[in-house]
PDB file of C-alpha atoms in Angstrom:
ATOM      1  CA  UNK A   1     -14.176 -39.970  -6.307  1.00  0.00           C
ATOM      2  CA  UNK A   2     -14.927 -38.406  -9.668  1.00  0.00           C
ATOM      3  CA  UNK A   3     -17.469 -36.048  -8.927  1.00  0.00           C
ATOM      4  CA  UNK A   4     -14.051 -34.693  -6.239  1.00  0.00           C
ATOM      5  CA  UNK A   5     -11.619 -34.748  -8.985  1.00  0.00           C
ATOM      6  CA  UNK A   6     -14.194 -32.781 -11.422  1.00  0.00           C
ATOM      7  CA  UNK A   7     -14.871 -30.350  -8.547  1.00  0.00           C
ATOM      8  CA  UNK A   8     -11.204 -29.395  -7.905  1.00  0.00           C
ATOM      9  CA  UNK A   9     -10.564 -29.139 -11.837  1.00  0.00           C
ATOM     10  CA  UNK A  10     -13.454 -26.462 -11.671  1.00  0.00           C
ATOM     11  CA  UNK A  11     -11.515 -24.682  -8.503  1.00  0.00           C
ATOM     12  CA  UNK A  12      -8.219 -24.491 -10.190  1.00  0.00           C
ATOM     13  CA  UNK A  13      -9.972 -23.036 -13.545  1.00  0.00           C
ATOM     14  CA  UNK A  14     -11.711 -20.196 -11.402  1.00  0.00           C
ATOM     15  CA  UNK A  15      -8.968 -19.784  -8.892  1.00  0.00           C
ATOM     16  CA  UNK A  16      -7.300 -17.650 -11.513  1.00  0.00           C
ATOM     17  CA  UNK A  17     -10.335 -15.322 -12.501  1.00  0.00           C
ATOM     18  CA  UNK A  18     -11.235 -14.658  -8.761  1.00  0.00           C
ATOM     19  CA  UNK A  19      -7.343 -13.572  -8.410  1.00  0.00           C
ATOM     20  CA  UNK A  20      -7.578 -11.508 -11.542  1.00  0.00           C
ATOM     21  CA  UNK A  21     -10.391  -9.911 -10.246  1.00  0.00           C
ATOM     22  CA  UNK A  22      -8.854  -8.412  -7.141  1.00  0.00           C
ATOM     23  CA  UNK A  23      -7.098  -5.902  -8.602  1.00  0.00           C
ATOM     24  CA  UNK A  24      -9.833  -4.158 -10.166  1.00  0.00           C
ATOM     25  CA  UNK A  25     -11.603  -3.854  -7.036  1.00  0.00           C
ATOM     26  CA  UNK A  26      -8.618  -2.189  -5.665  1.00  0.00           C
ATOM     27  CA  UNK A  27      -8.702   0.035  -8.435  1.00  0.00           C
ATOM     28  CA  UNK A  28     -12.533   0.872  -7.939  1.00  0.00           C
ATOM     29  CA  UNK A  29     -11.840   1.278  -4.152  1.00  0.00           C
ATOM     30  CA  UNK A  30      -9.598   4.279  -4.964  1.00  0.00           C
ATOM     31  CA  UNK A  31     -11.798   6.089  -7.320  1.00  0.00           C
ATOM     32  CA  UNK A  32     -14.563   5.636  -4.774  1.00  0.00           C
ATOM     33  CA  UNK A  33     -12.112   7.793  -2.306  1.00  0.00           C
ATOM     34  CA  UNK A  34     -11.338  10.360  -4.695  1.00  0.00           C
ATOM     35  CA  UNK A  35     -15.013  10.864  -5.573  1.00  0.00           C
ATOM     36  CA  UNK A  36     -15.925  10.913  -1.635  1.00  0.00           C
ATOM     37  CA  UNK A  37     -13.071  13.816  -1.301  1.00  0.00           C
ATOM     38  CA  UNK A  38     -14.808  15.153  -3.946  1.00  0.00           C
ATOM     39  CA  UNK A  39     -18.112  15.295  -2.130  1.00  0.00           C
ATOM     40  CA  UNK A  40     -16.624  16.335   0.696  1.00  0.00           C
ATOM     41  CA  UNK A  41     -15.330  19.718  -0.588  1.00  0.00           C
ATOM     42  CA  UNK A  42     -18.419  20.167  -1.996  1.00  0.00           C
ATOM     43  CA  UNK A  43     -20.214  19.880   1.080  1.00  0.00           C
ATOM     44  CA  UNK A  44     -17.234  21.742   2.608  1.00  0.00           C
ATOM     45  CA  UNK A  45     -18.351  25.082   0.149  1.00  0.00           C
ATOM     46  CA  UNK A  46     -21.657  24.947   0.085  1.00  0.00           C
ATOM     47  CA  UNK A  47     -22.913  22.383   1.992  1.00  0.00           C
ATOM     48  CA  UNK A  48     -24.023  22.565   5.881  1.00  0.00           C
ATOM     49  CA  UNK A  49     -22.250  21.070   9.089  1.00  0.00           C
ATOM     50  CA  UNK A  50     -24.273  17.746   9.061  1.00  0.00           C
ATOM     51  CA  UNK A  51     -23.728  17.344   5.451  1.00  0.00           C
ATOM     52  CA  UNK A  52     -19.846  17.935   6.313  1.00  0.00           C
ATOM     53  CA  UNK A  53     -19.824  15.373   8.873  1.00  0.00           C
ATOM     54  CA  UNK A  54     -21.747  12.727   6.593  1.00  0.00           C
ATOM     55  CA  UNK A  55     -19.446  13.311   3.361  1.00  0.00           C
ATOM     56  CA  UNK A  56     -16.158  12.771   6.448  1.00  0.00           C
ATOM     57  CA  UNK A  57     -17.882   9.423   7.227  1.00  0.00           C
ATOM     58  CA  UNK A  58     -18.344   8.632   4.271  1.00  0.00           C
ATOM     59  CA  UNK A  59     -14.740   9.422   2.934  1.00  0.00           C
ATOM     60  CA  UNK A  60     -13.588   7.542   5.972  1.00  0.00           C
ATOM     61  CA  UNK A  61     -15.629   4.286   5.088  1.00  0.00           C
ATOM     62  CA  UNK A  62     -14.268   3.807   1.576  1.00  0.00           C
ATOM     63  CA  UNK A  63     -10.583   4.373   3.429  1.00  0.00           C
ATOM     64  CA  UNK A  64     -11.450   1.014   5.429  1.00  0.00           C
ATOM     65  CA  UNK A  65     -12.437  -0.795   2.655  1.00  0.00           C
ATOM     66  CA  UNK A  66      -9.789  -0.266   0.203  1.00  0.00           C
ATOM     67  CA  UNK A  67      -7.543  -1.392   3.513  1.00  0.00           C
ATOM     68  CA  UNK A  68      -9.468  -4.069   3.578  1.00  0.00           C
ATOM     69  CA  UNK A  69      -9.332  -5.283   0.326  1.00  0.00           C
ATOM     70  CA  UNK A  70      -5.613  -4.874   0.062  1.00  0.00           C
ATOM     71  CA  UNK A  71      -5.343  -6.650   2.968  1.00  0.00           C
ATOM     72  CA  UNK A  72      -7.367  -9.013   1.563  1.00  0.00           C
ATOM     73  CA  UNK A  73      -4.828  -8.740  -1.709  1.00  0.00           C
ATOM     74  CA  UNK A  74      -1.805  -9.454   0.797  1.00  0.00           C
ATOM     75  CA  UNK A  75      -3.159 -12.499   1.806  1.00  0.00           C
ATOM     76  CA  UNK A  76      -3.876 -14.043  -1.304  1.00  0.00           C
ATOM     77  CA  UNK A  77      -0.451 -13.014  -2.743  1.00  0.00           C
ATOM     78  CA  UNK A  78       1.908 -13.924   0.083  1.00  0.00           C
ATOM     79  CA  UNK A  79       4.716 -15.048  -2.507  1.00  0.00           C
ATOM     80  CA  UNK A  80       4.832 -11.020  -3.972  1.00  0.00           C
ATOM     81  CA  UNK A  81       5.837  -9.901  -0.668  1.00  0.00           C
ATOM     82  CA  UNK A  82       7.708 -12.363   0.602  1.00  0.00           C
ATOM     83  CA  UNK A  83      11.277 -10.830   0.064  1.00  0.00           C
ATOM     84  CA  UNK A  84      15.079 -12.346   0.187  1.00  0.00           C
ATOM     85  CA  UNK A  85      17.323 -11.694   3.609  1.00  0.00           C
ATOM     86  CA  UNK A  86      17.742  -7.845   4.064  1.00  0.00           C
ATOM     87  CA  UNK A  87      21.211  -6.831   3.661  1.00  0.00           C
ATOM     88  CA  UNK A  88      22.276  -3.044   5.251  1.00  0.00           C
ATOM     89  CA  UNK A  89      24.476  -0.595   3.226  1.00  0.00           C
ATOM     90  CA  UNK A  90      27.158  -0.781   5.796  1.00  0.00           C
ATOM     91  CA  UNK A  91      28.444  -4.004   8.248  1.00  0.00           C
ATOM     92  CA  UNK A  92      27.525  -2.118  11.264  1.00  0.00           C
ATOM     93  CA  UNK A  93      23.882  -1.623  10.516  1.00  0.00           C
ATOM     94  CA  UNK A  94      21.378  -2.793  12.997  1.00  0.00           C
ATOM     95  CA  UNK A  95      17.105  -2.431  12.124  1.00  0.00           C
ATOM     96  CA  UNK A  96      15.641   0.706  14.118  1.00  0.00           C
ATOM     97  CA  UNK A  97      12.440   1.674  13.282  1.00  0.00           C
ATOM     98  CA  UNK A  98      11.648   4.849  11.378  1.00  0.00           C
ATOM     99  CA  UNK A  99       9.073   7.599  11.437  1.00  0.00           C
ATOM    100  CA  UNK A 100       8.182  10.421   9.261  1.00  0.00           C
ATOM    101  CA  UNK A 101      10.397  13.031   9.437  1.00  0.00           C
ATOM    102  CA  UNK A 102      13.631  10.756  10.125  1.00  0.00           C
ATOM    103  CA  UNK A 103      16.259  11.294   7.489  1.00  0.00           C
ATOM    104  CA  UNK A 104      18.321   8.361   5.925  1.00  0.00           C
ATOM    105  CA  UNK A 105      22.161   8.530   4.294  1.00  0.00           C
ATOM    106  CA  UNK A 106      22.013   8.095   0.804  1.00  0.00           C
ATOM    107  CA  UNK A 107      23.697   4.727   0.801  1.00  0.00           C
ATOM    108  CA  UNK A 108      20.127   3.785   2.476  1.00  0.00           C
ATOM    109  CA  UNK A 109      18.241   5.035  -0.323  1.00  0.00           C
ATOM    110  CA  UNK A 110      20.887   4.043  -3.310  1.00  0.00           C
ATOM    111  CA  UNK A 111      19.456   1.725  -6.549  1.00  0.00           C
ATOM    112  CA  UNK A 112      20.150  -1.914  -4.824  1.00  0.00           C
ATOM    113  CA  UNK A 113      17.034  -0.331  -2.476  1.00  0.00           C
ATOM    114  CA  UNK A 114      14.345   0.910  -4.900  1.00  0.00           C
ATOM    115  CA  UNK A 115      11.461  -0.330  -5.178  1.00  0.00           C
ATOM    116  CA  UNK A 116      11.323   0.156  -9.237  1.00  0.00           C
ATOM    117  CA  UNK A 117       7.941  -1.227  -9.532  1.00  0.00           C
ATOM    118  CA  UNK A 118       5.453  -0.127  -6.720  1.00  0.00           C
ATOM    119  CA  UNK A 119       2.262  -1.405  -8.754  1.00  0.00           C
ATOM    120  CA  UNK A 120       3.361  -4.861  -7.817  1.00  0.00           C
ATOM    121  CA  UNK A 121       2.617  -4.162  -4.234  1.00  0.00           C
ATOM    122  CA  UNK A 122      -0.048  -2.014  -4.779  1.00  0.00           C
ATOM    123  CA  UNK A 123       1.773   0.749  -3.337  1.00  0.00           C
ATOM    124  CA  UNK A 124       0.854   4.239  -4.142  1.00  0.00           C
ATOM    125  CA  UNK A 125       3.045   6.215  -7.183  1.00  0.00           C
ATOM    126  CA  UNK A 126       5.719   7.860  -6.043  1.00  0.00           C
ATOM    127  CA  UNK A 127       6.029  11.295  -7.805  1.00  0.00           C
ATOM    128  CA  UNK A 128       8.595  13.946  -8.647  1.00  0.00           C
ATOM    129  CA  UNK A 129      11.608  13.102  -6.014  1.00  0.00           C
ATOM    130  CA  UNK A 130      10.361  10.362  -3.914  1.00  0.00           C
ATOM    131  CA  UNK A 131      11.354   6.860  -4.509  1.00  0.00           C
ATOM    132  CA  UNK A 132       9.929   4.062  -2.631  1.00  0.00           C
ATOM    133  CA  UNK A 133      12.560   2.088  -0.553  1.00  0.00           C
ATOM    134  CA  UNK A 134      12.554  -1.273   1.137  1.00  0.00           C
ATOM    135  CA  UNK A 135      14.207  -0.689   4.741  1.00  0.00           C
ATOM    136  CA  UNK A 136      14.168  -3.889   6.473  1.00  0.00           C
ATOM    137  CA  UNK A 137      10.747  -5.128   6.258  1.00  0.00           C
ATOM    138  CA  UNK A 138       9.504  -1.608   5.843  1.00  0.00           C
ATOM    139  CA  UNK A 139       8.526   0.235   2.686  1.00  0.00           C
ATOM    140  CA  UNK A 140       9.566   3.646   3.142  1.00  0.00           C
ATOM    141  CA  UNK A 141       9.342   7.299   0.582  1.00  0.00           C
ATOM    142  CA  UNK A 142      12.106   8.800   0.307  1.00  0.00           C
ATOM    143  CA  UNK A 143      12.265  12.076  -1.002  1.00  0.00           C
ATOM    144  CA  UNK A 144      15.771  11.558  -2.360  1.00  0.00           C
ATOM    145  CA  UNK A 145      17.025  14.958  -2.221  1.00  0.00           C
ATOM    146  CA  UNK A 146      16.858  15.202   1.290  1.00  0.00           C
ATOM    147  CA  UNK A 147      16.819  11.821   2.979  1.00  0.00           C
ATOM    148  CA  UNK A 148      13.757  12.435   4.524  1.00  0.00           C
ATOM    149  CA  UNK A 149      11.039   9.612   4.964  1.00  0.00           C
ATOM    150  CA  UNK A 150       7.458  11.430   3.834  1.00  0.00           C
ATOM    151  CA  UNK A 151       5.739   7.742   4.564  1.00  0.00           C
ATOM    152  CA  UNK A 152       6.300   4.588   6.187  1.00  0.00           C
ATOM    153  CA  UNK A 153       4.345   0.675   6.398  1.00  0.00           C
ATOM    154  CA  UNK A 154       5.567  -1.284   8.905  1.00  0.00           C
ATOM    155  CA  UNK A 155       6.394  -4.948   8.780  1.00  0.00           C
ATOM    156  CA  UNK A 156       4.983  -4.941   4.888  1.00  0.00           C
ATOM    157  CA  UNK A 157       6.872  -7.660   3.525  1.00  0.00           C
ATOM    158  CA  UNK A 158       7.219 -10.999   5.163  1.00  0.00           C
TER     159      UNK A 158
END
């Protein structure tokens, strides 16, 4: 019975550091895909058609494992993106999905639905006009000046 109780002390002290830990592996997962792109237009100058192909695989392998690893993120951290009851801007309004290139009313895109920090969720910055927007379940960017949606992730909050 002790040596149980000591071993699930020792869990709940490194639970914390393992969870602590994810996010720099995220990080690292990202600057591995910016230095792939960099190879890649590299090879793209100078380089020849096999090494072209080899720096796209390559690029295309750190892609699946940063979507991994934030998936792996999303599982460990169910509570961050488990959101309240969606309320719609207007009584009438029923969920439709959206794809890029659809354009929302402001009153979709207004404060109450900003996302004001996207580095909880791990979601990309949002620069110059776009805003991320919760839509639903859906994280959407907006580029606010137009309505239209640049990006969607579907069914991203619980």
């Amino acid at each position: 019975m002790r040596k149980f109780l000591i071993a699930g002390l020792m869990a709940l002290t490194l639970a914390p550091a393992m969870a602590a830990a994810q996010p720099g592996e995220l990080r690292r997962d990202r600057q591995d895909i910016r230095e792939e792109q960099r190879e890649l237009r590299q090879a793209q100058r100078y380089g020849s058609r096999r090494d072209i192909r080899e720096e796209r695989r390559d690029v295309r392998d750190a892609r699946q494992e940063y979507r991994e690893d934030w998936r792996q993120y999303r599982q460990q951290n169910r509570r961050v993106f488990t959101q309240g009851r969606y309320v719609g801007p207007n009584r009438n309004w029923r969920y439709r999905p959206v794809a890029v290139g659809y354009q929302f009313q402001p009153s979709f895109y207004g404060q109450r639905y900003v996302i004001a920090d996207p580095y909880r969720y791990r979601l990309p910055r949002a620069t110059g006009i776009n805003r991320w927007v919760r839509y639903g379940n859906d994280v959407v960017l907006v580029n606010t000046r137009n309505g239209r949606v640049v990006q969607v992730y579907n069914s991203f909050f619980y």
